CSV table of C-alpha atoms and ligand atoms in Angstrom, one decimal:
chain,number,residue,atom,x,y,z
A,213,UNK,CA,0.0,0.0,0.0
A,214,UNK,CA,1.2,3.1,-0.9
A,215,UNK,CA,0.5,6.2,1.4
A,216,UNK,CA,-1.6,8.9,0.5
A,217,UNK,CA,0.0,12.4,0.4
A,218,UNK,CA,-2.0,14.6,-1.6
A,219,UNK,CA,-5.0,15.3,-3.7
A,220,UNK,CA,-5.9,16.7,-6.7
A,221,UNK,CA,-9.2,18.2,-7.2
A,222,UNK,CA,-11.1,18.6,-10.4
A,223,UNK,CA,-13.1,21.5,-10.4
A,224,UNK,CA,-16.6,21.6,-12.3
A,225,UNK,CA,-18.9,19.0,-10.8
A,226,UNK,CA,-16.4,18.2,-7.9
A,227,UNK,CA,-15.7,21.7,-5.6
A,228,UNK,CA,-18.6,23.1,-7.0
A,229,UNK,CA,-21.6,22.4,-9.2
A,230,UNK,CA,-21.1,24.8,-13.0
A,231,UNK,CA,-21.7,22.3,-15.3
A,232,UNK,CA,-25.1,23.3,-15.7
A,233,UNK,CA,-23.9,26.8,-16.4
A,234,UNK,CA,-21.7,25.1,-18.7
A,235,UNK,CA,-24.9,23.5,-20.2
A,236,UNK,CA,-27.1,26.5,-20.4
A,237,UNK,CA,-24.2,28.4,-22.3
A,238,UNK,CA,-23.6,25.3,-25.2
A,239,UNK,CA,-27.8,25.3,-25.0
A,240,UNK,CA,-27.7,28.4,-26.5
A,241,UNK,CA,-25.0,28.1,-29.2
A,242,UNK,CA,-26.4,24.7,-30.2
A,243,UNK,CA,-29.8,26.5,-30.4
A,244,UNK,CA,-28.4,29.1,-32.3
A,245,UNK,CA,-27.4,26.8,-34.8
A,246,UNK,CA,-30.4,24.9,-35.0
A,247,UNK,CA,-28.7,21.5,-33.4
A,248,UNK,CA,-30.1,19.3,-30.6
A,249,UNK,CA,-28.9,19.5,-27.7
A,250,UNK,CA,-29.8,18.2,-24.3
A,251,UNK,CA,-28.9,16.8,-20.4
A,252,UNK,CA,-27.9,13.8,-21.3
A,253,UNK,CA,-25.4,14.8,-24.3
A,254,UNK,CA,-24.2,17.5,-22.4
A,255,UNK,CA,-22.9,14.5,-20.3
A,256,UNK,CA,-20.3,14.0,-22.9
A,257,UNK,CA,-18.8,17.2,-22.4
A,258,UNK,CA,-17.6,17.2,-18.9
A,259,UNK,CA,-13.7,17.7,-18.2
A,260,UNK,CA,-14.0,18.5,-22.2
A,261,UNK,CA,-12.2,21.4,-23.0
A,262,UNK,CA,-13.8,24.3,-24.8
A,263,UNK,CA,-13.1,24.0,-28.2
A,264,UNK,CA,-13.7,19.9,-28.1
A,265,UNK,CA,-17.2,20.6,-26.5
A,266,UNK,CA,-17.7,23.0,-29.6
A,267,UNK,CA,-16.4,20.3,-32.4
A,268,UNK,CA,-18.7,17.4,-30.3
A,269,UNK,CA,-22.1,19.9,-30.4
A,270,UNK,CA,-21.3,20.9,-34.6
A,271,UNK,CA,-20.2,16.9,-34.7
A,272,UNK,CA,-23.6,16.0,-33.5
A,273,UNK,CA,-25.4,17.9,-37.0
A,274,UNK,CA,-22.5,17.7,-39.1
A,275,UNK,CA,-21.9,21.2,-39.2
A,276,UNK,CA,-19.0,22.4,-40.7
A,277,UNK,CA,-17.3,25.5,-39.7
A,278,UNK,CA,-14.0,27.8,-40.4
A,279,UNK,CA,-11.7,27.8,-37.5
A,280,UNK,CA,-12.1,31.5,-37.4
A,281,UNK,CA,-16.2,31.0,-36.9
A,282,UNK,CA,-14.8,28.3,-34.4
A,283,UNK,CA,-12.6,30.9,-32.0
A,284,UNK,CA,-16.1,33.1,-31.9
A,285,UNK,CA,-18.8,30.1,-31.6
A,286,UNK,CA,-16.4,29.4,-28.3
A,287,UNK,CA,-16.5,32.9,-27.3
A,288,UNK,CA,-19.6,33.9,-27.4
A,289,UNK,CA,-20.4,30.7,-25.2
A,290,UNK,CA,-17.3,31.7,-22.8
A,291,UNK,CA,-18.7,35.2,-22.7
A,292,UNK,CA,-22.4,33.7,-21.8
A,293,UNK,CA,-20.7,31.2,-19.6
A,294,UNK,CA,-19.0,34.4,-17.9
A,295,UNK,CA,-22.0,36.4,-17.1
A,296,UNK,CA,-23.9,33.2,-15.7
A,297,UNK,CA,-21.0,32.6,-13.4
A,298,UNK,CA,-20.5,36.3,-12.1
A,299,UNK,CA,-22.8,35.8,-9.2
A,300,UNK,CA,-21.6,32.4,-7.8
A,301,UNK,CA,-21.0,31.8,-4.0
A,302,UNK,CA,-20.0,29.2,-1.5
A,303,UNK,CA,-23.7,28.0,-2.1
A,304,UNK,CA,-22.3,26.3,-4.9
A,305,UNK,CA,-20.1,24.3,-3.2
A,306,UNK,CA,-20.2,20.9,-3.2
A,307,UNK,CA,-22.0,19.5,0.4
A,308,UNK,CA,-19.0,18.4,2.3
A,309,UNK,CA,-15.9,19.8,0.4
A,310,UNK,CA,-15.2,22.7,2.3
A,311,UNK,CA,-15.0,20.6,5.4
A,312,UNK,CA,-13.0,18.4,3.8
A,313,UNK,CA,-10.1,20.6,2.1
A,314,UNK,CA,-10.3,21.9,5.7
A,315,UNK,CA,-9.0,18.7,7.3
A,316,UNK,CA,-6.5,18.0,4.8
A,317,UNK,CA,-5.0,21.2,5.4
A,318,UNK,CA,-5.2,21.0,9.1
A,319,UNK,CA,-3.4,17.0,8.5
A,320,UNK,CA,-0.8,18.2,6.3
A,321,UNK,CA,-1.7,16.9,3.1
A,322,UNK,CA,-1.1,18.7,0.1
A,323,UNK,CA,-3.4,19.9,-2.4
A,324,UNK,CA,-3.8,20.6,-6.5
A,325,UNK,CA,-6.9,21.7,-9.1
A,326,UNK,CA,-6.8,19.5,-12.0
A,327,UNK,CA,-9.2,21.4,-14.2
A,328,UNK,CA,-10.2,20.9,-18.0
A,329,UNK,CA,-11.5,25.1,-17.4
A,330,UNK,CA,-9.9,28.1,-17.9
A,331,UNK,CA,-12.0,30.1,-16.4
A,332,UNK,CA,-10.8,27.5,-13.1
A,333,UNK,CA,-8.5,30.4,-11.3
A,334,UNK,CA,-11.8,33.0,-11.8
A,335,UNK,CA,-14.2,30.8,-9.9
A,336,UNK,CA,-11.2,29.6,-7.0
A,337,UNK,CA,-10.8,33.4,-6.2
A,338,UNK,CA,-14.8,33.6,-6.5
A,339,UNK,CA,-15.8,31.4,-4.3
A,340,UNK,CA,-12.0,32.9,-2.1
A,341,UNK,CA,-11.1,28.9,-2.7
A,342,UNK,CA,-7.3,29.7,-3.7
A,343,UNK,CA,-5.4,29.7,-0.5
A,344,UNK,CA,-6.3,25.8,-0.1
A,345,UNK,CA,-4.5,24.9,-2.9
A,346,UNK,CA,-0.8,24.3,-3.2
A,347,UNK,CA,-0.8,24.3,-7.1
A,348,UNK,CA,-3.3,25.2,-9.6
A,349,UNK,CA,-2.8,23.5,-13.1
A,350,UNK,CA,-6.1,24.3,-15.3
A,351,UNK,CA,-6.7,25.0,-18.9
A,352,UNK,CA,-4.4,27.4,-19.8
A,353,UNK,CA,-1.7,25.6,-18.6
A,354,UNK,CA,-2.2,22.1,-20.7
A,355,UNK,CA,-2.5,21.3,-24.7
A,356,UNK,CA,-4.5,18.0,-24.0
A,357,UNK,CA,-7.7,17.9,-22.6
A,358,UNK,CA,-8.4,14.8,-20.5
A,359,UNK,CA,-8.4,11.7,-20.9
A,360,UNK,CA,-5.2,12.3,-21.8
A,361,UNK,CA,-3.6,12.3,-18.1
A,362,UNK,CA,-1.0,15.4,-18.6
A,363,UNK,CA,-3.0,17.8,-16.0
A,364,UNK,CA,-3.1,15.2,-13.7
A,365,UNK,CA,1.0,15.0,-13.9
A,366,UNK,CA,1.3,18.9,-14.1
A,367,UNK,CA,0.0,18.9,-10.9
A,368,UNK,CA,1.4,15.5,-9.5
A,369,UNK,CA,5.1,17.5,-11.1
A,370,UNK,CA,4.2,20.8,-9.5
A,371,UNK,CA,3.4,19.3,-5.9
A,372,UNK,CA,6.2,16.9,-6.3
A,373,UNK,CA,4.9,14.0,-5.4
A,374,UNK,CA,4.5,10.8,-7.5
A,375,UNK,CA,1.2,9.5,-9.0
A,376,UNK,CA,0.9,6.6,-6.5
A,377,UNK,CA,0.7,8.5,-3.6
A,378,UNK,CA,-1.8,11.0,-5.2
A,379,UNK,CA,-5.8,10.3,-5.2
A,380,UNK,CA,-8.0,12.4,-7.9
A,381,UNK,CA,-11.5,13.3,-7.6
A,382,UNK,CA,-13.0,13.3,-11.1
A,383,UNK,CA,-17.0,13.3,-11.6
A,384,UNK,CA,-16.3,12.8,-15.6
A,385,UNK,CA,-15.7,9.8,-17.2
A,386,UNK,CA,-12.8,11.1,-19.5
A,387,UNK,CA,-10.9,13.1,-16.3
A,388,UNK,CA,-11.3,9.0,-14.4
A,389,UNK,CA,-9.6,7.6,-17.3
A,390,UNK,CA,-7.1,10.2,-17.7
A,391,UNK,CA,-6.3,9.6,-13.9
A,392,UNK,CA,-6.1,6.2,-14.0
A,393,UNK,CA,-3.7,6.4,-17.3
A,394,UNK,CA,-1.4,9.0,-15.1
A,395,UNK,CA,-1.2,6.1,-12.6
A,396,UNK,CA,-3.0,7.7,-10.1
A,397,UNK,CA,-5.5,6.6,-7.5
A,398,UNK,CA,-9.2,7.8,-8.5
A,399,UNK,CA,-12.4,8.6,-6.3
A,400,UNK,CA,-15.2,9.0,-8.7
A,401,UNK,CA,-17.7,11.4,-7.8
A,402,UNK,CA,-20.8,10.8,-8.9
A,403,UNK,CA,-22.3,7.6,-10.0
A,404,UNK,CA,-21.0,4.3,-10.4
A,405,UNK,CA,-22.6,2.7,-14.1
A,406,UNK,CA,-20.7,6.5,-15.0
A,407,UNK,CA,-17.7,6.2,-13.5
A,408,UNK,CA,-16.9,1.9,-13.1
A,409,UNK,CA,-13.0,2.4,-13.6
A,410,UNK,CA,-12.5,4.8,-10.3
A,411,UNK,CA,-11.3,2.9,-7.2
A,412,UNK,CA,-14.2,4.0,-5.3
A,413,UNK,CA,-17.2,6.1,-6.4
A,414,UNK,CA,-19.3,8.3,-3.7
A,415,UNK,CA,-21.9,11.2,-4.6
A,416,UNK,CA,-20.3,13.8,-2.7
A,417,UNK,CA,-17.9,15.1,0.7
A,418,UNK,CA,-20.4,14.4,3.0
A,419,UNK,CA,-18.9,13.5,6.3
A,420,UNK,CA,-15.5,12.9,4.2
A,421,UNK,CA,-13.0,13.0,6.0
A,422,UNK,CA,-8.9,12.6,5.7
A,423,UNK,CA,-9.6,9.5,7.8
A,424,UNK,CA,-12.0,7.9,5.1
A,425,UNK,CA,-9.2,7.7,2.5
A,426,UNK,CA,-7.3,5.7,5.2
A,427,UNK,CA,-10.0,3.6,4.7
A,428,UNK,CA,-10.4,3.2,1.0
A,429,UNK,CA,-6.8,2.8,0.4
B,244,LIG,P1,-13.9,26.5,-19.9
B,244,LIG,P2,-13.4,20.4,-15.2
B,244,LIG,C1,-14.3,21.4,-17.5
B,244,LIG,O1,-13.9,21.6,-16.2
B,244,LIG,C2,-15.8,21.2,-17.6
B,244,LIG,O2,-16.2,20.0,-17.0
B,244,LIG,C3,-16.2,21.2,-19.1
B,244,LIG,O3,-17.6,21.1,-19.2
B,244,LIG,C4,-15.7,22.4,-19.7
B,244,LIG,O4,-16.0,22.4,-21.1
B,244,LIG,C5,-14.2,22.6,-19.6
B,244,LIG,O5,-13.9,22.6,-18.2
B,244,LIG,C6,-13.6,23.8,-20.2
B,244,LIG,O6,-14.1,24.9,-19.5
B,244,LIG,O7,-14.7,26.7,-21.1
B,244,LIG,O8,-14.3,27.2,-18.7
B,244,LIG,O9,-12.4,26.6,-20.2
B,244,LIG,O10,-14.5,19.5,-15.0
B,244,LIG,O11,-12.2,19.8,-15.9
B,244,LIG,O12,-13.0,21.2,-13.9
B,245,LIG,MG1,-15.5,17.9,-13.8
């Protein structure tokens, strides 16, 4: 057994709950363009990165589009994504995970975002999240978007400390296969038939605590 000595969080759908912000800004484009778009497509998009979510929703109608309509299809939903988000608060938050990043703190474990988002340091300093974390590798900082592991080791590099002594907390099915690719240990968050290759699956931080991973691993 290998001991646990940090975590890396992802952020949408795991500190705090914007994919359906995320959603309501793609609804619109997709709209827009006279595609169909819904709940349980949008699924396919979490821990997708920006311009991936936009090729998946024209992939979906075969639309084809210049790379220049591209860049402003994807920022016209980052500007509506923006103004949906200016408002967010603590309420947000995940039940449990503010406890939680508490007592890893207080028991000395380190901690990292591993975030698909770029907007990811914008909602931290929000929500006044960014003093918890130890390093912060998001979109901005990566060319591949999960499931390709390399966030996951940005962070794992910039904590320095190695993959097996790391756990990830993913809700997306793509960011627990790009953990488990990194070599990493994985707590899906969410539901199991979603997320069957995370070591353990639970539907949120309630009453998790440092002493629970103890338990898992
Ligand atoms: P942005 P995560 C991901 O964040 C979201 O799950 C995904 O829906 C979104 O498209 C992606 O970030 C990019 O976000 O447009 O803000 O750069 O789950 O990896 O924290
Ligand atoms: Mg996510």
């Amino acid at each position: 057994m290998n001991a646990i000595k940090a975590c890396i969080f992802d952020l949408d759908g795991v500190i705090i709950d914007t994919a359906k912000y995320h959603f309501k800004a793609w609804s619109e484009i997709a709209e827009n363009l006279g595609i169909q778009f819904d709940q349980k497509l949008n699924e396919n998009l979490k821990g997708v990165g920006r311009m991936e979510s936009l090729d998946y929703i024209l992939s979906l109608a075969n639309v084809t589009k210049s790379d220049e309509e591209k860049i402003e299809l994807a920022t016209t939903k980052n500007n509506n994504y923006l103004k949906l988000i200016a408002n967010i608060d603590r309420k947000e938050l995940l039940n449990g995970v503010l406890s939680f990043l508490d007592d890893l703190k207080k028991n000395n474990f380190l901690i990292a975002l591993g975030s698909s988002s770029k907007n990811a340091k914008l909602i931290l300093d929000t929500v006044q999240l960014s003093p918890y974390f130890d390093a912060i590798i998001d979109g901005n900082d990566t060319t591949h978007s999960k499931p390709d592991p390399e966030v996951f080791i940005k962070g794992s590099v910039a904590l320095g400390v190695s993959p097996k002594n790391i756990v990830v907390f993913e809700d997306a099915p793509k960011g627990v296969e790009a953990a488990k690719k990194g070599g990493f240990k994985c707590i899906g968050i969410g539901e199991w038939k979603n997320l069957i290759h995370a070591d353990y699956v639970m539907d949120g931080f309630s009453n998790f605590l440092t002493k629970d991973l103890a338990r898992i691993y």
